Every structure is written in C-alpha cells, then in structure tokens.
Tab-separated table of C-alpha atoms in Angstrom:
chain	number	residue	atom	x	y	z
A	1	ILE	CA	29.237	-163.366	9.498
A	2	SER	CA	30.479	-163.370	5.843
A	3	ALA	CA	30.772	-166.370	3.644
A	4	THR	CA	34.527	-165.944	3.594
A	5	ASP	CA	34.658	-166.233	7.417
A	6	ILE	CA	32.215	-169.216	7.361
A	7	ALA	CA	34.633	-170.920	4.850
A	8	LYS	CA	37.635	-170.192	7.048
A	9	LEU	CA	35.824	-171.733	10.088
A	10	LEU	CA	34.925	-174.746	8.158
A	11	GLN	CA	38.515	-175.171	7.195
A	12	LEU	CA	39.687	-174.869	10.890
A	13	SER	CA	36.980	-177.218	12.008
A	14	TYR	CA	38.079	-179.848	9.425
A	15	ARG	CA	41.665	-179.334	10.371
A	16	LEU	CA	41.046	-179.758	13.990
A	17	LYS	CA	38.500	-182.705	13.579
A	18	PHE	CA	40.898	-184.945	11.570
A	19	HIS	CA	44.313	-183.590	12.944
A	20	ILE	CA	45.654	-182.349	9.728
A	21	SER	CA	49.105	-180.832	9.939
A	22	GLU	CA	50.042	-177.372	8.894
A	23	ALA	CA	52.011	-178.820	6.005
A	24	ALA	CA	48.899	-180.791	4.660
A	25	ILE	CA	46.837	-177.694	4.877
A	26	SER	CA	49.426	-175.555	3.008
A	27	ALA	CA	49.818	-178.334	0.281
A	28	LEU	CA	45.977	-178.067	-0.658
A	29	LYS	CA	47.000	-174.854	-2.578
A	30	GLN	CA	48.604	-177.308	-5.121
A	31	VAL	CA	45.959	-179.889	-5.028
A	32	PHE	CA	43.066	-177.512	-5.436
A	33	PRO	CA	44.464	-174.164	-7.163
A	34	GLU	CA	42.157	-171.333	-7.142
A	35	THR	CA	42.442	-171.132	-10.888
A	36	LEU	CA	40.785	-174.479	-11.216
A	37	TYR	CA	38.358	-174.058	-8.489
A	38	PRO	CA	37.206	-170.482	-8.345
A	39	GLY	CA	35.745	-169.428	-4.838
A	40	ILE	CA	37.826	-171.750	-3.090
A	41	VAL	CA	39.414	-170.065	-0.061
A	42	HIS	CA	43.056	-170.989	0.938
A	43	CYS	CA	44.185	-169.839	4.146
A	44	SER	CA	47.347	-170.370	6.322
A	45	PRO	CA	46.667	-172.024	9.781
A	46	LYS	CA	47.602	-168.869	11.442
A	47	THR	CA	44.981	-166.898	9.265
A	48	LEU	CA	42.424	-169.541	10.386
A	49	GLN	CA	43.141	-169.061	13.968
A	50	THR	CA	43.213	-165.357	13.865
A	51	THR	CA	39.728	-165.454	12.183
A	52	ALA	CA	38.365	-167.892	14.915
A	53	LYS	CA	39.777	-165.461	17.731
A	54	ARG	CA	38.178	-162.406	16.010
A	55	LEU	CA	34.700	-163.966	15.608
A	56	SER	CA	34.755	-165.825	19.058
A	57	GLY	CA	36.033	-162.878	20.937
A	58	TYR	CA	38.222	-165.428	22.818
A	59	ASP	CA	41.909	-164.581	23.151
A	60	SER	CA	44.746	-165.844	25.202
A	61	VAL	CA	46.227	-163.743	28.038
A	62	PHE	CA	49.931	-164.417	28.429
A	63	TYR	CA	51.393	-164.401	31.896
A	64	ASP	CA	55.145	-164.548	32.952
A	65	CYS	CA	56.316	-167.442	34.785
A	66	CYS	CA	59.487	-168.627	36.154
A	67	ALA	CA	61.743	-170.437	33.724
A	68	ASN	CA	61.583	-173.389	35.966
A	69	VAL	CA	58.069	-173.192	36.422
A	70	CYS	CA	58.129	-172.497	40.047
A	71	ILE	CA	55.581	-169.625	40.132
A	72	ALA	CA	53.595	-167.423	37.861
A	73	TYR	CA	54.207	-163.620	38.427
A	74	THR	CA	50.899	-162.824	39.535
A	75	MET	CA	49.248	-161.558	42.916
A	76	GLU	CA	52.070	-161.328	45.388
A	77	PHE	CA	54.775	-162.382	42.820
A	78	SER	CA	53.738	-159.570	40.330
A	79	GLU	CA	56.390	-157.107	41.080
A	80	LEU	CA	59.385	-159.559	41.546
A	81	PHE	CA	62.354	-159.720	39.053
A	82	GLU	CA	63.610	-162.960	40.010
A	83	CYS	CA	61.976	-166.321	41.266
A	84	PRO	CA	61.888	-166.400	45.298
A	85	PHE	CA	62.590	-170.104	45.011
A	86	CYS	CA	65.120	-170.974	42.468
A	87	LYS	CA	66.482	-167.271	41.956
A	88	LYS	CA	66.138	-167.566	38.043
A	89	PRO	CA	65.674	-163.959	36.626
A	90	ARG	CA	62.174	-163.019	35.291
A	91	TYR	CA	63.571	-161.125	32.191
A	92	ASN	CA	66.309	-161.678	29.771
A	93	GLN	CA	68.976	-158.885	28.974
A	94	LYS	CA	66.483	-157.377	26.458
A	95	GLY	CA	63.801	-157.120	29.241
A	96	LYS	CA	61.666	-159.782	27.671
A	97	PRO	CA	60.003	-162.455	29.963
A	98	LEU	CA	62.141	-165.702	30.014
A	99	LYS	CA	58.946	-167.815	29.968
A	100	GLN	CA	55.292	-167.165	29.504
A	101	PHE	CA	52.172	-169.364	29.531
A	102	PRO	CA	48.889	-168.566	27.768
A	103	TYR	CA	45.733	-168.497	29.748
A	104	LEU	CA	42.346	-168.623	27.984
A	105	PRO	CA	39.843	-167.003	30.332
A	106	LEU	CA	37.491	-169.471	31.517
A	107	ILE	CA	34.194	-167.476	32.076
A	108	PRO	CA	33.592	-166.494	28.448
A	109	ARG	CA	34.224	-170.063	27.311
A	110	LEU	CA	31.533	-171.270	29.842
A	111	GLN	CA	28.997	-168.660	28.784
A	112	GLY	CA	29.590	-169.430	25.219
A	113	MET	CA	29.084	-173.252	25.966
A	114	TYR	CA	25.765	-172.263	27.628
A	115	LEU	CA	24.685	-170.604	24.519
A	116	HIS	CA	24.887	-173.790	22.663
A	117	ALA	CA	21.828	-175.864	23.301
A	118	GLU	CA	23.468	-179.354	22.948
A	119	THR	CA	26.545	-178.299	24.992
A	120	ALA	CA	24.375	-176.714	27.635
A	121	LYS	CA	22.589	-180.000	27.983
A	122	MET	CA	25.936	-181.787	28.439
A	123	LEU	CA	26.923	-179.309	30.960
A	124	ARG	CA	23.881	-180.057	32.939
A	125	TYR	CA	24.592	-183.735	32.957
A	126	ARG	CA	26.097	-183.583	36.364
A	127	ALA	CA	22.583	-182.206	37.958
A	128	SER	CA	20.748	-185.153	36.386
A	129	PHE	CA	23.204	-187.992	37.102
A	130	ARG	CA	21.783	-190.677	39.334
A	131	GLU	CA	23.917	-193.661	40.474
A	132	GLU	CA	22.354	-196.911	39.115
A	133	THR	CA	23.724	-199.349	41.641
A	134	ALA	CA	24.589	-198.295	45.410
A	135	GLY	CA	28.143	-198.607	46.090
A	136	ASN	CA	29.225	-198.879	42.482
A	137	ILE	CA	31.251	-196.072	41.180
A	138	SER	CA	30.496	-195.294	37.607
A	139	ASP	CA	31.287	-191.751	37.365
A	140	VAL	CA	33.263	-188.842	39.137
A	141	PHE	CA	29.885	-187.798	40.667
A	142	SER	CA	29.555	-191.337	42.347
A	143	GLY	CA	32.735	-190.295	44.405
A	144	THR	CA	32.695	-189.726	48.131
A	145	HIS	CA	34.510	-186.380	47.742
A	146	TYR	CA	31.785	-185.013	45.310
A	147	GLN	CA	28.923	-186.510	47.383
A	148	LYS	CA	30.109	-184.723	50.406
A	149	LEU	CA	30.503	-181.487	48.676
A	150	CYS	CA	26.873	-181.664	47.654
A	151	THR	CA	25.981	-181.636	51.335
A	152	THR	CA	28.594	-178.993	52.271
A	153	SER	CA	27.441	-175.113	52.564
A	154	VAL	CA	29.742	-172.755	50.368
A	155	THR	CA	32.047	-170.683	52.577
A	156	ILE	CA	33.652	-167.619	51.070
A	157	GLY	CA	35.602	-165.439	53.205
A	158	GLY	CA	34.478	-166.994	56.534
A	159	TYR	CA	30.883	-166.342	55.629
A	160	CYS	CA	28.836	-169.552	55.454
A	161	SER	CA	26.288	-169.283	52.699
A	162	ASP	CA	22.590	-170.747	52.863
A	163	TYR	CA	23.248	-173.062	49.607
A	164	ASN	CA	25.468	-176.111	49.014
A	165	TYR	CA	28.038	-176.750	46.411
A	166	PHE	CA	26.396	-178.034	43.076
A	167	SER	CA	22.939	-177.158	44.387
A	168	ASP	CA	22.031	-175.358	41.274
A	169	GLN	CA	21.638	-177.357	37.992
A	170	HIS	CA	23.781	-174.810	36.134
A	171	ASP	CA	26.718	-174.995	38.620
A	172	VAL	CA	29.731	-176.527	36.648
A	173	ALA	CA	32.198	-179.178	38.190
A	174	LEU	CA	35.644	-178.512	36.706
A	175	ALA	CA	38.656	-180.738	36.644
A	176	PHE	CA	41.914	-179.378	35.863
A	177	SER	CA	44.915	-181.075	34.343
A	178	LEU	CA	48.298	-179.154	34.441
A	179	ASP	CA	51.199	-179.995	32.261
A	180	GLY	CA	54.473	-178.932	33.484
A	181	VAL	CA	53.296	-176.803	36.284
A	182	SER	CA	54.535	-177.351	39.849
A	183	VAL	CA	51.432	-178.399	41.859
A	184	PHE	CA	53.295	-179.680	44.961
A	185	LYS	CA	55.477	-178.022	47.633
A	186	LYS	CA	58.629	-179.140	46.230
A	187	ASN	CA	58.373	-176.313	43.735
A	188	ARG	CA	59.850	-178.336	40.940
A	189	PRO	CA	58.009	-179.048	37.555
A	190	THR	CA	56.182	-182.381	37.540
A	191	CYS	CA	57.107	-183.174	33.904
C-alpha cells in the first residue's frame, strides 16, 4: 500500500470518526494549501471512498426494488416489469430502474472482521458471555429466544444436523435493522 493511499485512508477515517461534512473536507484546501504544506494530500470525499473500496475489495451491489419498496426484484420477482402488489412499473421510460437499493455483501465483511485480532475477539463475545444473575436479562444473549436456539439443532431443507445453533465459538449472531423496507404482510413501507 502506497504512502498516498495511507494518507487517503487516514483522511477518510478522520472524517468518519468526527462526522466531518463534505463541505468542511473541501474547505481544508484553503486552510492548508499544498503550496505551504508540501506533501499534504487533499482529496474529495468521493476519491476517499473510491480508494477505500479499491483497497478493501468491498463494493456495493445494487438491486432494483419497487418504487414503493414493496419488493426487491430478486428470485421469483427478478423477471417482473411491475410490482405484483402495487402495480408500479419497475423501469422509467428510459429503461432505468425507478428505485434501487445498495447491498454490501456480508460474507467478505465478516471475513475481514475476523482478520483483525481485536474485532475477532469482540465477535467471539457471544461465545464467552455468561449471565451473572439468573433471571436477570443483561444482554440479548440472556433472552429466552437465543437460549432456546442454543439447544435447537440446525435444520436445513428438512435435514436435522448433529449440531445446534451457536454451538461454535465462531458462529455469529446477527441483528438487522431495516430502514424503509416493508417487513410486514401489509406490503407498505414502514417508514
């Protein structure tokens, strides 16, 4: 990795850590001009993000979805030209999707997290968690649903395996938060 790429990543990290706006980043060129500070690297936020994507190998995949967020045009809906629920068209008159959502593939992110020793230790917190006081819920792992899963065999396609959910210390429990996605049978956006 080059010194320039490291400088770009440090800028991006600083910007994200302190919630610095694009305007503030752009203004740094006037405050710290390259003529007075040789070797300083000024980059637009887009350039910083592009560098991070290139170096990390992570990139968003865009999926078409209904303009009203009823469905994603995947699996059984992948060949449709209109939403089966609200009848909104999938494409505009120029053939472009009316709405898309970005998806950042999960598996490469988890693999990357396990490559970092401190993050990997945090990911294994679930395996080492022990309730301090019986009947006291201090963590999601204290909950009855999680506890029941720990004693339930994993079943895939009707086949019951010989291991339980979360039986390996490397198993990861994920929670999802969906913004503006219809998760109920009403098929209406929740936001």
